mmCIF file of C-alpha atoms in Angstrom:
data_model
loop_
_atom_site.group_PDB
_atom_site.id
_atom_site.type_symbol
_atom_site.label_atom_id
_atom_site.label_comp_id
_atom_site.label_asym_id
_atom_site.label_seq_id
_atom_site.Cartn_x
_atom_site.Cartn_y
_atom_site.Cartn_z
ATOM 1 C CA MET K 280 85.391 98.104 120.098
ATOM 2 C CA PHE K 281 88.644 99.760 118.671
ATOM 3 C CA LEU K 282 91.875 99.012 119.947
ATOM 4 C CA ALA K 283 94.357 101.380 118.785
ATOM 5 C CA SER K 284 96.606 102.353 121.468
ATOM 6 C CA ALA K 285 95.966 98.603 123.780
ATOM 7 C CA CYS K 286 98.111 96.655 124.978
ATOM 8 C CA VAL K 287 95.319 95.584 127.471
ATOM 9 C CA LEU K 288 91.942 95.313 127.017
ATOM 10 C CA TRP K 289 91.326 98.489 130.202
ATOM 11 C CA CYS K 290 93.455 99.774 128.289
ATOM 12 C CA PHE K 291 92.054 100.289 125.304
ATOM 13 C CA LEU K 292 90.138 103.094 123.783
ATOM 14 C CA LEU K 293 86.790 103.032 123.257
ATOM 15 C CA TYR K 294 85.187 104.777 120.019
ATOM 16 C CA ASN K 295 83.793 107.547 122.189
ATOM 17 C CA GLY K 296 84.234 110.876 119.694
ATOM 18 C CA GLN K 297 88.309 110.963 120.971
ATOM 19 C CA THR K 298 90.525 110.683 117.767
ATOM 20 C CA VAL K 299 93.003 108.433 119.435
ATOM 21 C CA GLN K 300 95.566 110.352 116.299
ATOM 22 C CA GLU K 301 95.347 113.518 119.352
ATOM 23 C CA GLU K 302 96.273 110.659 122.259
ATOM 24 C CA TRP K 303 99.066 109.311 120.140
ATOM 25 C CA GLN K 304 100.756 112.553 118.951
ATOM 26 C CA SER K 305 102.046 113.382 122.606
ATOM 27 C CA VAL K 306 103.506 110.615 122.795
ATOM 28 C CA ILE K 307 105.760 111.288 120.153
ATOM 29 C CA SER K 308 105.625 115.710 120.697
ATOM 30 C CA SER K 309 106.951 114.958 125.051
ATOM 31 C CA THR K 310 108.416 110.977 124.121
ATOM 32 C CA GLY K 311 110.040 110.349 120.560
ATOM 33 C CA LEU K 312 109.465 107.138 119.814
ATOM 34 C CA GLY K 313 112.145 104.951 121.356
ATOM 35 C CA SER K 314 114.896 103.442 119.876
ATOM 36 C CA THR K 315 114.304 99.572 121.648
ATOM 37 C CA THR K 316 116.092 96.665 119.504
ATOM 38 C CA THR K 317 113.224 94.387 120.626
ATOM 39 C CA LEU K 318 114.958 91.567 117.545
ATOM 40 C CA THR K 319 117.954 89.285 117.796
ATOM 41 C CA PRO K 320 120.333 88.904 114.774
ATOM 42 C CA SER K 321 119.688 85.396 114.966
ATOM 43 C CA MET K 322 115.389 86.236 115.392
ATOM 44 C CA ILE K 323 115.948 89.085 112.230
ATOM 45 C CA HIS K 324 117.376 85.920 110.549
ATOM 46 C CA GLN K 325 114.801 83.328 110.545
ATOM 47 C CA TYR K 326 112.385 86.616 109.968
ATOM 48 C CA VAL K 327 114.219 87.300 106.564
ATOM 49 C CA ALA K 328 114.125 83.336 105.351
ATOM 50 C CA SER K 329 111.078 83.032 105.386
ATOM 51 C CA SER K 330 109.175 86.216 104.729
ATOM 52 C CA GLU K 331 108.110 86.677 101.272
ATOM 53 C CA LYS K 332 110.406 88.271 99.186
ATOM 54 C CA ARG K 333 108.790 91.935 98.929
ATOM 55 C CA PHE K 334 108.911 92.689 102.340
ATOM 56 C CA ALA K 335 112.309 90.616 102.704
ATOM 57 C CA SER K 336 114.539 94.137 102.658
ATOM 58 C CA GLY K 337 117.028 93.003 104.464
ATOM 59 C CA ARG K 338 117.341 89.849 102.206
ATOM 60 C CA ASN K 339 116.550 91.717 98.685
ATOM 61 C CA GLY K 340 119.477 94.700 99.574
ATOM 62 C CA ARG K 341 118.538 97.102 102.432
ATOM 63 C CA PRO K 342 122.284 98.918 103.882
ATOM 64 C CA ASP K 343 120.135 100.360 106.826
ATOM 65 C CA LYS K 344 118.728 98.748 109.472
ATOM 66 C CA GLN K 345 117.659 100.810 111.784
ATOM 67 C CA TYR K 346 113.527 100.760 110.972
ATOM 68 C CA THR K 347 114.464 97.317 112.457
ATOM 69 C CA LYS K 348 114.713 99.431 115.582
ATOM 70 C CA TYR K 349 112.322 100.713 116.975
ATOM 71 C CA ARG K 350 109.264 100.667 118.792
ATOM 72 C CA TRP K 351 105.513 101.646 119.486
ATOM 73 C CA GLN K 352 104.899 103.095 122.941
ATOM 74 C CA PRO K 353 101.395 103.583 123.742
ATOM 75 C CA SER K 354 99.648 106.236 125.681
ATOM 76 C CA GLY K 355 98.815 104.842 129.187
ATOM 77 C CA CYS K 356 100.239 101.491 129.694
ATOM 78 C CA ASN K 357 103.222 99.487 127.321
ATOM 79 C CA LEU K 358 102.419 96.837 125.653
ATOM 80 C CA PRO K 359 103.546 93.776 126.996
ATOM 81 C CA ARG K 360 106.502 91.815 125.649
ATOM 82 C CA PHE K 361 105.538 89.206 122.959
ATOM 83 C CA ASP K 362 105.486 85.942 123.698
ATOM 84 C CA ALA K 363 105.818 83.581 121.167
ATOM 85 C CA ARG K 364 105.262 80.070 123.018
ATOM 86 C CA SER K 365 102.692 81.474 125.251
ATOM 87 C CA PHE K 366 100.715 82.161 122.153
ATOM 88 C CA LEU K 367 100.875 78.501 120.810
ATOM 89 C CA ASP K 368 99.871 77.290 123.868
ATOM 90 C CA ARG K 369 96.456 79.432 124.082
ATOM 91 C CA PHE K 370 96.095 78.769 120.327
ATOM 92 C CA ARG K 371 96.263 75.595 120.511
ATOM 93 C CA GLY K 372 93.942 74.100 117.832
ATOM 94 C CA LYS K 373 92.714 77.088 117.120
ATOM 95 C CA LYS K 374 92.182 78.598 113.422
ATOM 96 C CA ILE K 375 93.414 81.975 112.864
ATOM 97 C CA LEU K 376 92.088 83.623 109.661
ATOM 98 C CA PHE K 377 93.625 86.798 107.629
ATOM 99 C CA VAL K 378 90.955 87.890 104.883
ATOM 100 C CA GLY K 379 92.551 90.903 102.708
ATOM 101 C CA ASP K 380 94.567 92.465 100.884
ATOM 102 C CA SER K 381 98.247 92.830 101.085
ATOM 103 C CA LEU K 382 98.611 94.546 103.691
ATOM 104 C CA GLY K 383 97.214 92.170 105.575
ATOM 105 C CA LEU K 384 99.206 89.457 103.405
ATOM 106 C CA ASP K 385 102.215 91.785 105.413
ATOM 107 C CA GLN K 386 100.318 90.843 108.597
ATOM 108 C CA TRP K 387 99.919 87.339 108.731
ATOM 109 C CA GLN K 388 103.816 87.006 107.562
ATOM 110 C CA SER K 389 104.536 89.017 109.628
ATOM 111 C CA LEU K 390 102.745 87.189 112.874
ATOM 112 C CA THR K 391 103.876 83.122 111.468
ATOM 113 C CA CYS K 392 107.484 84.652 111.730
ATOM 114 C CA MET K 393 107.348 85.844 115.149
ATOM 115 C CA LEU K 394 106.200 83.269 115.989
ATOM 116 C CA HIS K 395 108.166 80.887 114.701
ATOM 117 C CA ALA K 396 110.850 83.064 115.791
ATOM 118 C CA GLY K 397 110.008 83.032 119.575
ATOM 119 C CA VAL K 398 109.972 78.698 118.775
ATOM 120 C CA PRO K 399 112.799 77.785 116.320
ATOM 121 C CA GLU K 400 112.071 73.964 117.128
ATOM 122 C CA ALA K 401 108.691 73.627 116.968
ATOM 123 C CA ARG K 402 107.472 72.184 113.413
ATOM 124 C CA TYR K 403 105.631 73.461 110.584
ATOM 125 C CA SER K 404 104.822 73.102 107.266
ATOM 126 C CA LEU K 405 104.522 76.322 104.984
ATOM 127 C CA ASN K 406 102.247 76.396 101.914
ATOM 128 C CA GLN K 407 101.929 79.563 99.681
ATOM 129 C CA THR K 408 100.312 80.514 96.270
ATOM 130 C CA LYS K 409 97.182 81.852 96.436
ATOM 131 C CA PRO K 410 94.236 82.863 96.954
ATOM 132 C CA ILE K 411 95.639 81.243 99.603
ATOM 133 C CA TYR K 412 98.543 81.009 101.625
ATOM 134 C CA LEU K 413 98.626 78.657 104.788
ATOM 135 C CA PHE K 414 101.078 78.289 107.941
ATOM 136 C CA ARG K 415 100.848 75.302 110.418
ATOM 137 C CA PHE K 416 102.001 74.616 113.761
ATOM 138 C CA LEU K 417 102.361 71.287 113.517
ATOM 139 C CA ASP K 418 103.018 71.026 117.296
ATOM 140 C CA TYR K 419 100.309 72.425 118.044
ATOM 141 C CA ASN K 420 98.132 71.786 115.502
ATOM 142 C CA LEU K 421 97.617 75.368 114.086
ATOM 143 C CA GLU K 422 96.287 76.567 111.798
ATOM 144 C CA ILE K 423 97.270 80.557 110.733
ATOM 145 C CA LYS K 424 95.505 80.963 106.931
ATOM 146 C CA MET K 425 95.763 84.445 104.963
ATOM 147 C CA GLN K 426 92.930 84.644 102.039
ATOM 148 C CA TRP K 427 93.161 87.238 99.467
ATOM 149 C CA HIS K 428 89.947 88.984 99.092
ATOM 150 C CA GLN K 429 90.663 92.543 98.675
ATOM 151 C CA PHE K 430 87.365 94.111 98.635
ATOM 152 C CA LEU K 431 85.661 92.052 100.998
ATOM 153 C CA VAL K 432 82.503 92.130 98.184
ATOM 154 C CA ASP K 433 82.498 89.683 95.543
ATOM 155 C CA LEU K 434 84.337 90.961 91.992
ATOM 156 C CA ASP K 435 83.324 88.490 89.608
ATOM 157 C CA GLN K 436 84.116 88.157 86.280
ATOM 158 C CA GLU K 437 80.744 88.174 83.029
ATOM 159 C CA GLY K 438 80.032 88.215 79.697
ATOM 160 C CA GLY K 439 83.862 89.822 79.561
ATOM 161 C CA LYS K 440 83.875 92.067 82.699
ATOM 162 C CA ARG K 441 85.392 92.342 86.104
ATOM 163 C CA VAL K 442 82.210 93.076 87.842
ATOM 164 C CA LEU K 443 82.773 94.403 91.355
ATOM 165 C CA LYS K 444 79.269 93.697 93.476
ATOM 166 C CA LEU K 445 78.700 95.779 96.451
ATOM 167 C CA ASP K 446 75.619 94.733 98.600
ATOM 168 C CA SER K 447 77.551 90.499 96.988
ATOM 169 C CA ILE K 448 79.650 88.509 99.317
ATOM 170 C CA LYS K 449 79.493 84.527 98.307
ATOM 171 C CA GLY K 450 83.059 83.435 99.466
ATOM 172 C CA GLY K 451 82.155 83.790 102.895
ATOM 173 C CA ASP K 452 81.257 80.200 104.125
ATOM 174 C CA ALA K 453 85.359 80.088 103.900
ATOM 175 C CA TRP K 454 85.851 82.673 106.821
ATOM 176 C CA LYS K 455 83.069 80.781 108.968
ATOM 177 C CA ASP K 456 84.986 77.900 110.721
ATOM 178 C CA ASN K 457 88.207 80.376 112.591
ATOM 179 C CA ASP K 458 88.562 81.230 115.975
ATOM 180 C CA VAL K 459 89.796 84.636 115.347
ATOM 181 C CA LEU K 460 89.177 87.087 111.348
ATOM 182 C CA VAL K 461 91.036 90.071 110.556
ATOM 183 C CA PHE K 462 90.079 91.455 108.327
ATOM 184 C CA ASP K 463 91.137 94.800 105.618
ATOM 185 C CA SER K 464 90.161 96.416 102.387
ATOM 186 C CA TRP K 465 91.336 99.712 101.492
ATOM 187 C CA HIS K 466 94.334 100.718 98.657
ATOM 188 C CA TRP K 467 92.713 98.575 96.000
ATOM 189 C CA TRP K 468 89.487 101.076 96.364
ATOM 190 C CA PHE K 469 91.399 103.282 94.583
ATOM 191 C CA TYR K 470 92.981 102.192 92.442
ATOM 192 C CA LYS K 471 92.154 104.141 87.842
ATOM 193 C CA PRO K 472 92.723 102.094 85.274
ATOM 194 C CA PRO K 473 95.072 101.004 83.830
ATOM 195 C CA GLN K 474 95.392 98.887 87.974
ATOM 196 C CA GLN K 475 91.621 99.149 88.805
ATOM 197 C CA PRO K 476 90.458 95.127 88.776
ATOM 198 C CA TRP K 477 87.855 96.089 87.863
ATOM 199 C CA ASP K 478 85.501 96.973 84.436
ATOM 200 C CA ILE K 479 82.083 97.798 86.388
ATOM 201 C CA ILE K 480 80.532 98.283 89.572
ATOM 202 C CA GLN K 481 76.562 96.872 89.983
ATOM 203 C CA LEU K 482 74.675 97.706 93.026
ATOM 204 C CA GLY K 483 70.852 96.873 93.814
ATOM 205 C CA GLY K 484 71.269 95.159 90.436
ATOM 206 C CA ARG K 485 72.188 97.883 88.911
ATOM 207 C CA THR K 486 75.483 98.633 87.366
ATOM 208 C CA TYR K 487 77.675 101.952 86.667
ATOM 209 C CA GLN K 488 80.442 102.843 85.686
ATOM 210 C CA ASP K 489 82.073 104.353 88.223
ATOM 211 C CA MET K 490 81.093 105.956 91.124
ATOM 212 C CA ASP K 491 82.610 107.900 94.423
ATOM 213 C CA ARG K 492 85.352 105.729 95.530
ATOM 214 C CA MET K 493 84.018 106.615 98.967
ATOM 215 C CA THR K 494 80.605 105.688 98.493
ATOM 216 C CA ALA K 495 81.779 102.698 97.348
ATOM 217 C CA LEU K 496 84.169 102.120 99.922
ATOM 218 C CA ARG K 497 81.853 102.717 102.420
ATOM 219 C CA THR K 498 78.595 100.827 101.095
ATOM 220 C CA GLY K 499 81.094 97.522 100.606
ATOM 221 C CA LEU K 500 82.281 97.681 104.183
ATOM 222 C CA GLY K 501 78.577 98.398 105.320
ATOM 223 C CA THR K 502 78.178 94.696 103.319
ATOM 224 C CA TRP K 503 81.166 93.097 104.744
ATOM 225 C CA ALA K 504 79.654 93.863 108.572
ATOM 226 C CA ARG K 505 76.378 92.867 108.004
ATOM 227 C CA TRP K 506 78.069 88.843 107.317
ATOM 228 C CA VAL K 507 79.914 89.522 109.899
ATOM 229 C CA ASP K 508 76.290 90.862 111.995
ATOM 230 C CA SER K 509 75.015 87.445 110.657
ATOM 231 C CA ASN K 510 76.582 84.877 110.242
ATOM 232 C CA VAL K 511 79.575 84.857 113.554
ATOM 233 C CA ASP K 512 79.622 83.444 116.327
ATOM 234 C CA SER K 513 81.139 86.258 119.134
ATOM 235 C CA ARG K 514 80.612 83.433 121.320
ATOM 236 C CA ARG K 515 83.717 81.812 119.915
ATOM 237 C CA THR K 516 85.503 84.060 116.660
ATOM 238 C CA ARG K 517 86.832 86.918 118.006
ATOM 239 C CA VAL K 518 86.461 89.749 114.610
ATOM 240 C CA VAL K 519 89.529 91.686 114.429
ATOM 241 C CA TYR K 520 89.757 94.580 111.342
ATOM 242 C CA GLN K 521 93.562 95.721 110.705
ATOM 243 C CA GLY K 522 92.716 99.811 110.416
ATOM 244 C CA ILE K 523 94.389 101.932 107.614
ATOM 245 C CA SER K 524 98.231 101.089 106.626
ATOM 246 C CA ALA K 525 99.134 104.355 105.461
ATOM 247 C CA SER K 526 101.388 104.544 101.943
ATOM 248 C CA HIS K 527 104.326 107.226 101.419
ATOM 249 C CA TYR K 528 103.695 108.917 98.037
ATOM 250 C CA SER K 529 104.558 112.001 99.044
ATOM 251 C CA GLY K 530 106.772 114.401 100.762
ATOM 252 C CA SER K 531 103.652 117.494 101.702
ATOM 253 C CA GLY K 532 102.242 114.485 103.344
ATOM 254 C CA TRP K 533 105.415 114.183 106.889
ATOM 255 C CA GLY K 534 106.695 117.917 106.483
ATOM 256 C CA LYS K 535 109.255 117.520 103.828
ATOM 257 C CA ALA K 536 107.235 118.293 100.670
ATOM 258 C CA GLY K 537 110.415 117.899 97.906
ATOM 259 C CA ALA K 538 109.955 113.908 98.619
ATOM 260 C CA LYS K 539 108.836 112.365 95.506
ATOM 261 C CA ASN K 540 107.974 109.143 97.551
ATOM 262 C CA CYS K 541 109.731 107.461 101.132
ATOM 263 C CA LEU K 542 112.916 106.625 99.134
ATOM 264 C CA GLY K 543 116.105 107.324 101.066
ATOM 265 C CA GLN K 544 113.693 107.638 103.941
ATOM 266 C CA MET K 545 115.371 106.284 107.466
ATOM 267 C CA GLN K 546 114.004 108.176 110.599
ATOM 268 C CA PRO K 547 110.436 107.413 111.453
ATOM 269 C CA ILE K 548 108.621 111.301 111.130
ATOM 270 C CA GLU K 549 108.067 113.503 115.059
ATOM 271 C CA GLY K 550 104.877 115.309 115.418
ATOM 272 C CA SER K 551 102.205 115.582 114.463
ATOM 273 C CA VAL K 552 100.858 114.235 110.877
ATOM 274 C CA THR K 553 96.460 115.289 108.680
ATOM 275 C CA PRO K 554 95.232 111.800 109.612
ATOM 276 C CA ILE K 555 94.079 109.803 106.771
ATOM 277 C CA GLN K 556 90.657 109.793 104.612
ATOM 278 C CA GLY K 557 88.672 106.873 105.122
ATOM 279 C CA ILE K 558 89.675 106.388 108.815
ATOM 280 C CA ALA K 559 86.142 108.422 109.311
ATOM 281 C CA VAL K 560 84.226 105.847 107.314
ATOM 282 C CA VAL K 561 85.941 102.446 108.534
ATOM 283 C CA LYS K 562 84.601 103.215 111.847
ATOM 284 C CA GLU K 563 80.932 104.714 111.165
ATOM 285 C CA VAL K 564 80.740 101.050 109.908
ATOM 286 C CA LEU K 565 81.719 99.591 112.758
ATOM 287 C CA SER K 566 80.704 101.020 115.210
ATOM 288 C CA HIS K 567 76.971 100.253 113.844
ATOM 289 C CA MET K 568 77.551 96.943 113.862
ATOM 290 C CA LYS K 569 75.785 94.967 116.504
ATOM 291 C CA ASN K 570 78.723 91.942 116.057
ATOM 292 C CA PRO K 571 81.948 92.638 118.373
ATOM 293 C CA THR K 572 84.750 93.707 115.930
ATOM 294 C CA HIS K 573 88.217 95.421 116.833
ATOM 295 C CA PHE K 574 89.502 97.983 115.275
ATOM 296 C CA LEU K 575 93.295 98.142 115.155
ATOM 297 C CA ASP K 576 93.965 101.263 113.857
ATOM 298 C CA VAL K 577 96.978 101.671 112.538
ATOM 299 C CA SER K 578 96.408 105.057 111.210
ATOM 300 C CA LEU K 579 98.642 106.935 113.003
ATOM 301 C CA LEU K 580 101.993 104.242 113.657
ATOM 302 C CA THR K 581 101.366 104.501 109.749
ATOM 303 C CA GLN K 582 101.600 107.511 109.198
ATOM 304 C CA LEU K 583 105.125 108.696 111.351
ATOM 305 C CA ARG K 584 107.140 105.670 109.731
ATOM 306 C CA PRO K 585 108.168 106.782 106.057
ATOM 307 C CA ASP K 586 110.496 104.598 107.104
ATOM 308 C CA ALA K 587 109.938 101.517 107.068
ATOM 309 C CA HIS K 588 108.724 100.337 103.804
ATOM 310 C CA PRO K 589 110.629 97.771 101.354
ATOM 311 C CA GLN K 590 112.018 101.678 98.930
ATOM 312 C CA LEU K 591 113.912 99.780 96.574
ATOM 313 C CA TYR K 592 113.800 96.803 97.954
ATOM 314 C CA ALA K 593 111.169 94.376 96.823
ATOM 315 C CA THR K 594 113.041 92.976 94.991
ATOM 316 C CA LYS K 595 116.367 92.115 94.750
ATOM 317 C CA GLY K 596 117.193 93.307 91.774
ATOM 318 C CA HIS K 597 115.383 97.203 92.766
ATOM 319 C CA SER K 598 113.562 97.239 89.158
ATOM 320 C CA GLY K 599 109.666 96.914 90.869
ATOM 321 C CA GLY K 600 110.146 100.251 91.603
ATOM 322 C CA VAL K 601 110.090 101.946 94.422
ATOM 323 C CA ASP K 602 107.535 100.386 97.315
ATOM 324 C CA CYS K 603 105.800 102.367 99.930
ATOM 325 C CA THR K 604 102.712 100.895 100.601
ATOM 326 C CA HIS K 605 103.909 97.307 102.062
ATOM 327 C CA TRP K 606 106.410 97.408 105.240
ATOM 328 C CA CYS K 607 109.454 95.938 104.962
ATOM 329 C CA ILE K 608 109.436 92.392 107.673
ATOM 330 C CA ALA K 609 111.121 93.003 110.424
ATOM 331 C CA GLY K 610 109.573 96.103 110.472
ATOM 332 C CA VAL K 611 105.898 98.002 111.383
ATOM 333 C CA PRO K 612 103.434 94.656 111.093
ATOM 334 C CA ASP K 613 105.252 93.482 113.737
ATOM 335 C CA ILE K 614 103.671 96.015 116.077
ATOM 336 C CA TRP K 615 99.832 95.552 114.862
ATOM 337 C CA ASN K 616 100.785 92.286 115.737
ATOM 338 C CA GLN K 617 101.657 92.486 119.415
ATOM 339 C CA LEU K 618 98.499 95.135 119.962
ATOM 340 C CA LEU K 619 96.406 91.452 117.723
ATOM 341 C CA VAL K 620 98.112 89.267 119.914
ATOM 342 C CA ALA K 621 98.387 91.069 123.490
ATOM 343 C CA ASP K 622 94.500 91.564 122.887
ATOM 344 C CA ALA K 623 94.658 87.671 121.926
ATOM 345 C CA LEU K 624 96.169 86.651 125.660
ATOM 346 C CA SER K 625 93.907 89.369 128.162
ATOM 347 C CA SER K 626 91.163 88.145 126.944
#
């Protein structure tokens, strides 16, 4: 089942060969993105106070705030208002786990901030120590956790080398005892040295110095999909796969050929964009799974937002380079969570 532009279950666009991009482009071209403010200044202040430094663009000195004031308008239905109290009541005593890379961390951070801002009197505890990030709402006995696991398959140290094992998931037991699982994996598959975090690839007892990265992604996701099908009880656990979040390092991708990256971008894009490479691979893997997995398709809504990255404001000193991969909080990941929560509350 594909969440995509859904606001409630009956609005879901199921996988039937129709592209989500075509469905959503009509909304952009005919009505625009809209500019309804969804966060009050006090809520934004609470977001900034509790969010991780690299996502807290306002606290790090970003002077404009327009990027916080856009909402996503799906076609065919309206997103319900985010109701933090209803969510906390519904998930009292539950466990939610995000598993993936820093884009999963971005979404985890957004969700915990949205819930805290919506019910600020709720007592909580917070532990942000990689690879585990844990936010507990003590009054609701609700645990929302993030586990850093950027490939979903194993990355082991063996014989002095970092080995990416495309057919192995040894740490999956940590994923089992949860009520909602949200997975993501994309950007790290395409890094080259020196950023590449592995030295060799292992598959079926053979090792490779490298391989086609899309093939590696498809293989790794296939291993993850088989793990979900074999180990997750769909009667108890809801599985969500976060789609591919767009980066903006080349203006040719959004009609500004002269732009080297997202620096200085202050408006969303209106119009069409080229689908992100890899979406077809993700959909193919998900479509063959036996266990119902919900696809949170964030690709188009992120492609249209070169304005919403931290840019220079991932650090207070603005010394970390231009970040056009992650997202400011408050900002785009709030929409991902609005879709996620609408789905959860409607089921």
